[in-house]
Coordinates of C-alpha atoms in Angstrom, one line a residue:
Chain A
D1 CA 7.7 -5.8 10.4
A2 CA 4.2 -5.9 10.0
K3 CA 2.5 -5.7 13.5
T4 CA -0.5 -7.6 12.7
T5 CA -1.6 -11.6 11.8
Q6 CA -4.5 -12.0 9.3
P7 CA -5.6 -15.5 7.9
P8 CA -4.3 -16.0 4.8
S9 CA -7.6 -16.7 2.8
M10 CA -11.4 -16.8 2.5
D11 CA -14.8 -18.1 1.3
C12 CA -17.3 -15.7 1.1
A13 CA -20.7 -16.2 -1.0
E14 CA -22.2 -13.4 -3.0
G15 CA -24.5 -11.6 -0.9
R16 CA -23.7 -12.5 2.4
A17 CA -21.3 -10.5 5.2
A18 CA -17.8 -10.8 4.7
N19 CA -15.7 -10.2 8.1
L20 CA -11.9 -10.4 8.0
P21 CA -10.1 -10.3 11.4
C22 CA -7.1 -9.0 12.4
N23 CA -5.3 -9.3 15.4
H24 CA -2.5 -6.5 16.6
S25 CA -1.5 -7.4 20.0
T26 CA 0.9 -5.2 20.3
I27 CA -0.6 -2.3 19.1
S28 CA 0.2 0.8 20.9
G29 CA -2.5 3.8 22.1
N30 CA -2.1 6.0 19.3
E31 CA -1.6 4.0 16.4
Y32 CA -4.4 3.5 14.1
V33 CA -5.8 0.4 12.3
Y34 CA -5.9 0.6 8.2
W35 CA -7.7 -1.6 6.1
Y36 CA -6.8 -1.4 2.5
R37 CA -7.9 -3.6 -0.6
Q38 CA -5.7 -4.6 -3.1
I39 CA -7.2 -6.3 -6.2
H40 CA -5.3 -8.3 -8.9
S41 CA -2.2 -6.1 -9.6
Q42 CA -4.0 -2.7 -9.2
G43 CA -2.6 -0.6 -6.4
P44 CA -3.8 -1.0 -2.8
Q45 CA -7.4 0.9 -2.4
Y46 CA -8.0 2.4 0.6
I47 CA -10.9 1.2 2.5
I48 CA -11.6 2.5 6.2
H49 CA -9.5 3.4 9.2
G50 CA -9.8 3.8 12.9
L51 CA -8.4 4.6 16.5
K52 CA -10.8 3.0 19.2
N53 CA -14.6 3.5 18.2
N54 CA -16.3 1.3 15.3
E55 CA -16.1 3.1 11.9
T56 CA -18.5 2.6 9.0
N57 CA -18.5 4.0 5.8
E58 CA -19.4 3.4 2.0
M59 CA -17.4 0.4 1.8
A60 CA -17.5 -1.3 5.2
S61 CA -17.0 -1.5 9.1
L62 CA -14.6 -1.5 11.1
I63 CA -15.0 -3.3 14.7
I64 CA -12.1 -2.6 16.8
T65 CA -12.3 -4.4 20.4
E66 CA -12.2 -2.9 23.3
D67 CA -8.7 -3.6 24.2
R68 CA -8.0 -2.5 21.0
K69 CA -5.3 -6.1 20.8
S70 CA -7.8 -7.0 17.3
S71 CA -10.3 -5.7 14.9
T72 CA -12.5 -7.5 12.0
L73 CA -13.7 -6.0 8.9
I74 CA -17.0 -7.0 7.9
L75 CA -18.1 -5.9 4.1
P76 CA -22.2 -6.3 4.2
H77 CA -23.1 -7.2 1.2
A78 CA -19.8 -9.1 -0.4
T79 CA -19.9 -9.0 -4.4
L80 CA -17.9 -10.7 -7.2
R81 CA -16.3 -7.2 -7.9
D82 CA -14.8 -7.8 -3.4
T83 CA -12.6 -10.4 -4.7
A84 CA -9.0 -9.3 -3.5
V85 CA -6.7 -9.3 -0.7
Y86 CA -7.2 -7.3 2.4
Y87 CA -4.5 -6.0 4.1
C88 CA -4.8 -5.0 7.7
I89 CA -2.4 -2.2 8.8
V90 CA -1.0 -0.3 12.0
R91 CA 0.0 2.9 11.2
V92 CA 4.1 2.8 12.9
Y93 CA 3.8 6.3 14.4
N94 CA 7.2 7.2 15.4
Q95 CA 9.1 5.6 12.3
G96 CA 7.0 8.5 10.1
G97 CA 4.1 7.0 9.8
K98 CA 4.8 4.8 6.8
L99 CA 2.1 1.5 6.2
I100 CA 3.8 -1.8 6.3
F101 CA 1.9 -4.1 4.8
G102 CA 2.1 -7.9 5.4
Q103 CA 0.4 -11.1 3.5
G104 CA -3.2 -9.8 4.0
T105 CA -5.9 -11.7 3.7
E106 CA -7.1 -13.1 0.3
L107 CA -11.1 -13.4 0.0
S108 CA -12.6 -15.2 -2.6
V109 CA -16.3 -14.0 -3.0
K110 CA -18.0 -17.2 -5.2
P111 CA -21.7 -17.0 -6.2
Chain B
E1 CA -8.8 8.1 -11.3
T2 CA -7.3 7.8 -8.0
G3 CA -5.3 11.0 -7.9
V4 CA -2.0 9.4 -8.2
T5 CA -1.2 8.7 -12.1
Q6 CA 1.8 5.9 -12.8
T7 CA 3.5 5.8 -16.2
P8 CA 3.9 3.9 -17.9
R9 CA 1.9 1.3 -17.0
H10 CA 4.0 -1.5 -18.6
L11 CA 7.7 -1.3 -19.3
V12 CA 10.1 -4.5 -20.9
M13 CA 14.1 -3.7 -20.0
G14 CA 16.8 -5.1 -20.9
M15 CA 19.5 -5.4 -18.4
T16 CA 21.7 -2.8 -20.0
N17 CA 19.1 -0.1 -20.3
K18 CA 18.4 2.8 -18.6
K19 CA 14.7 4.0 -17.7
S20 CA 12.8 6.0 -15.8
L21 CA 9.2 5.1 -13.7
K22 CA 7.3 8.7 -13.2
C23 CA 4.5 9.4 -10.6
E24 CA 2.4 11.9 -10.3
Q25 CA 0.1 13.6 -8.1
H26 CA -2.1 16.4 -7.4
L27 CA -3.9 15.8 -4.5
G28 CA -2.1 18.5 -2.7
H29 CA 0.1 15.9 -0.7
N30 CA 3.6 16.7 0.3
A31 CA 4.8 12.8 1.0
M32 CA 5.5 10.4 -1.8
Y33 CA 6.5 6.9 -1.3
W34 CA 8.0 4.1 -3.8
Y35 CA 6.9 0.4 -3.2
K36 CA 8.0 -2.5 -5.2
Q37 CA 5.6 -5.8 -5.3
S38 CA 7.4 -9.2 -6.8
A39 CA 5.0 -12.0 -7.5
K40 CA 3.1 -13.4 -4.5
K41 CA 5.0 -11.3 -2.0
P42 CA 3.7 -8.2 0.3
L43 CA 4.6 -4.8 -0.8
E44 CA 8.0 -4.3 -0.2
L45 CA 8.7 -0.2 1.1
M46 CA 11.5 1.0 -1.1
F47 CA 11.7 5.0 -0.4
V48 CA 10.1 7.9 1.7
Y49 CA 10.1 11.6 0.6
S50 CA 9.0 14.3 2.9
L51 CA 8.6 17.9 1.7
E52 CA 11.1 16.8 -1.7
E53 CA 13.4 15.3 1.0
R54 CA 14.5 11.5 1.1
V55 CA 14.0 10.5 4.6
E56 CA 14.1 7.0 4.2
N57 CA 15.9 4.7 2.1
N58 CA 15.2 0.9 2.7
S59 CA 18.6 -0.6 2.0
V60 CA 17.4 -0.7 -1.7
P61 CA 20.1 -1.4 -4.5
S62 CA 22.2 1.8 -6.0
R63 CA 20.5 0.3 -9.2
F64 CA 17.4 2.1 -8.4
S65 CA 17.6 6.0 -7.8
P66 CA 15.1 7.7 -7.1
E67 CA 14.1 11.5 -7.5
C68 CA 11.7 14.4 -6.4
P69 CA 11.8 17.5 -7.8
N70 CA 8.6 18.6 -6.5
S71 CA 5.7 18.0 -4.0
S72 CA 4.2 16.6 -6.8
H73 CA 6.8 14.3 -8.9
L74 CA 8.5 11.5 -8.1
F75 CA 11.1 9.2 -10.7
L76 CA 12.6 6.2 -9.7
H77 CA 15.6 5.8 -12.3
L78 CA 16.7 2.2 -13.3
H79 CA 20.3 0.8 -14.4
T80 CA 21.6 -2.1 -15.2
L81 CA 18.6 -4.5 -13.6
Q82 CA 18.6 -7.8 -13.1
P83 CA 16.0 -10.1 -13.9
E84 CA 14.6 -10.6 -9.9
D85 CA 14.2 -6.4 -10.5
S86 CA 10.6 -8.1 -12.6
A87 CA 7.9 -6.7 -9.9
L88 CA 5.2 -4.3 -10.1
Y89 CA 6.4 -0.8 -8.8
L90 CA 3.8 1.0 -6.8
C91 CA 3.5 5.1 -5.9
A92 CA 2.0 6.3 -3.2
S93 CA 1.6 9.7 -1.7
S94 CA 0.1 11.3 1.8
Q95 CA -0.7 14.6 3.5
G96 CA 2.0 14.4 5.7
T97 CA 4.1 11.0 6.9
G98 CA 4.1 11.7 11.0
A99 CA 0.4 11.6 11.9
S100 CA -1.3 8.4 11.9
N101 CA -4.4 9.7 10.9
Y102 CA -3.7 10.2 7.4
G103 CA -3.8 7.3 4.6
Y104 CA -1.7 6.7 1.6
T105 CA -3.4 7.1 -2.0
F106 CA -1.8 4.9 -4.3
G107 CA -1.5 4.6 -8.3
S108 CA -2.1 1.8 -10.4
G109 CA 1.2 0.8 -10.9
T110 CA 4.0 0.3 -13.4
R111 CA 4.7 -3.3 -14.0
L112 CA 8.2 -4.3 -15.1
T113 CA 10.0 -7.2 -16.7
V114 CA 13.6 -7.4 -17.0
V115 CA 14.7 -9.1 -19.6

């Protein structure tokens, strides 16, 4: 089973920041938090990952709380093309590192 | 282009047919995966191959038969499927399976319809 909890859906206005929360209260010390997104019927796309420090790349920022029990993915200026299902995944280290997907958050960016 | 190529993109097959899905990666990765995504459901991990050896089979019915002839190619052989097997089949690859720092690269998937 997935080790993360996400809201099933969120809306965001175009041009505004989209903040997607994720709870992973049972995360272990050497497990990473990964974010992927899946645009309708395409393969999931890697966004960002982190262990304990905040991370930023050209797509998004990842904020991980100090206790590592939750994180937030931030899309700073959402566009209509960011409409997708966003998956927060904890990489299970001792099970071959496989990615276990949960239900994700369906983000709708509206004009 | 994601670096992982899946063919065909779409496949319609009868329940008595035999077909194969193909996945190819030229990223230098040494692990490959098959996932199944049914409508309105999360991705389900089916098979894991590491260094061309199957390391995981998640209780997948025998009508799905994977094959990994080398580190760049992965096949999923299909026979006597059922309509409920209709889904998006996704292939992914990664550099290693044991370390948490390695992300996956996914292909665009094969949309399979069993009639």
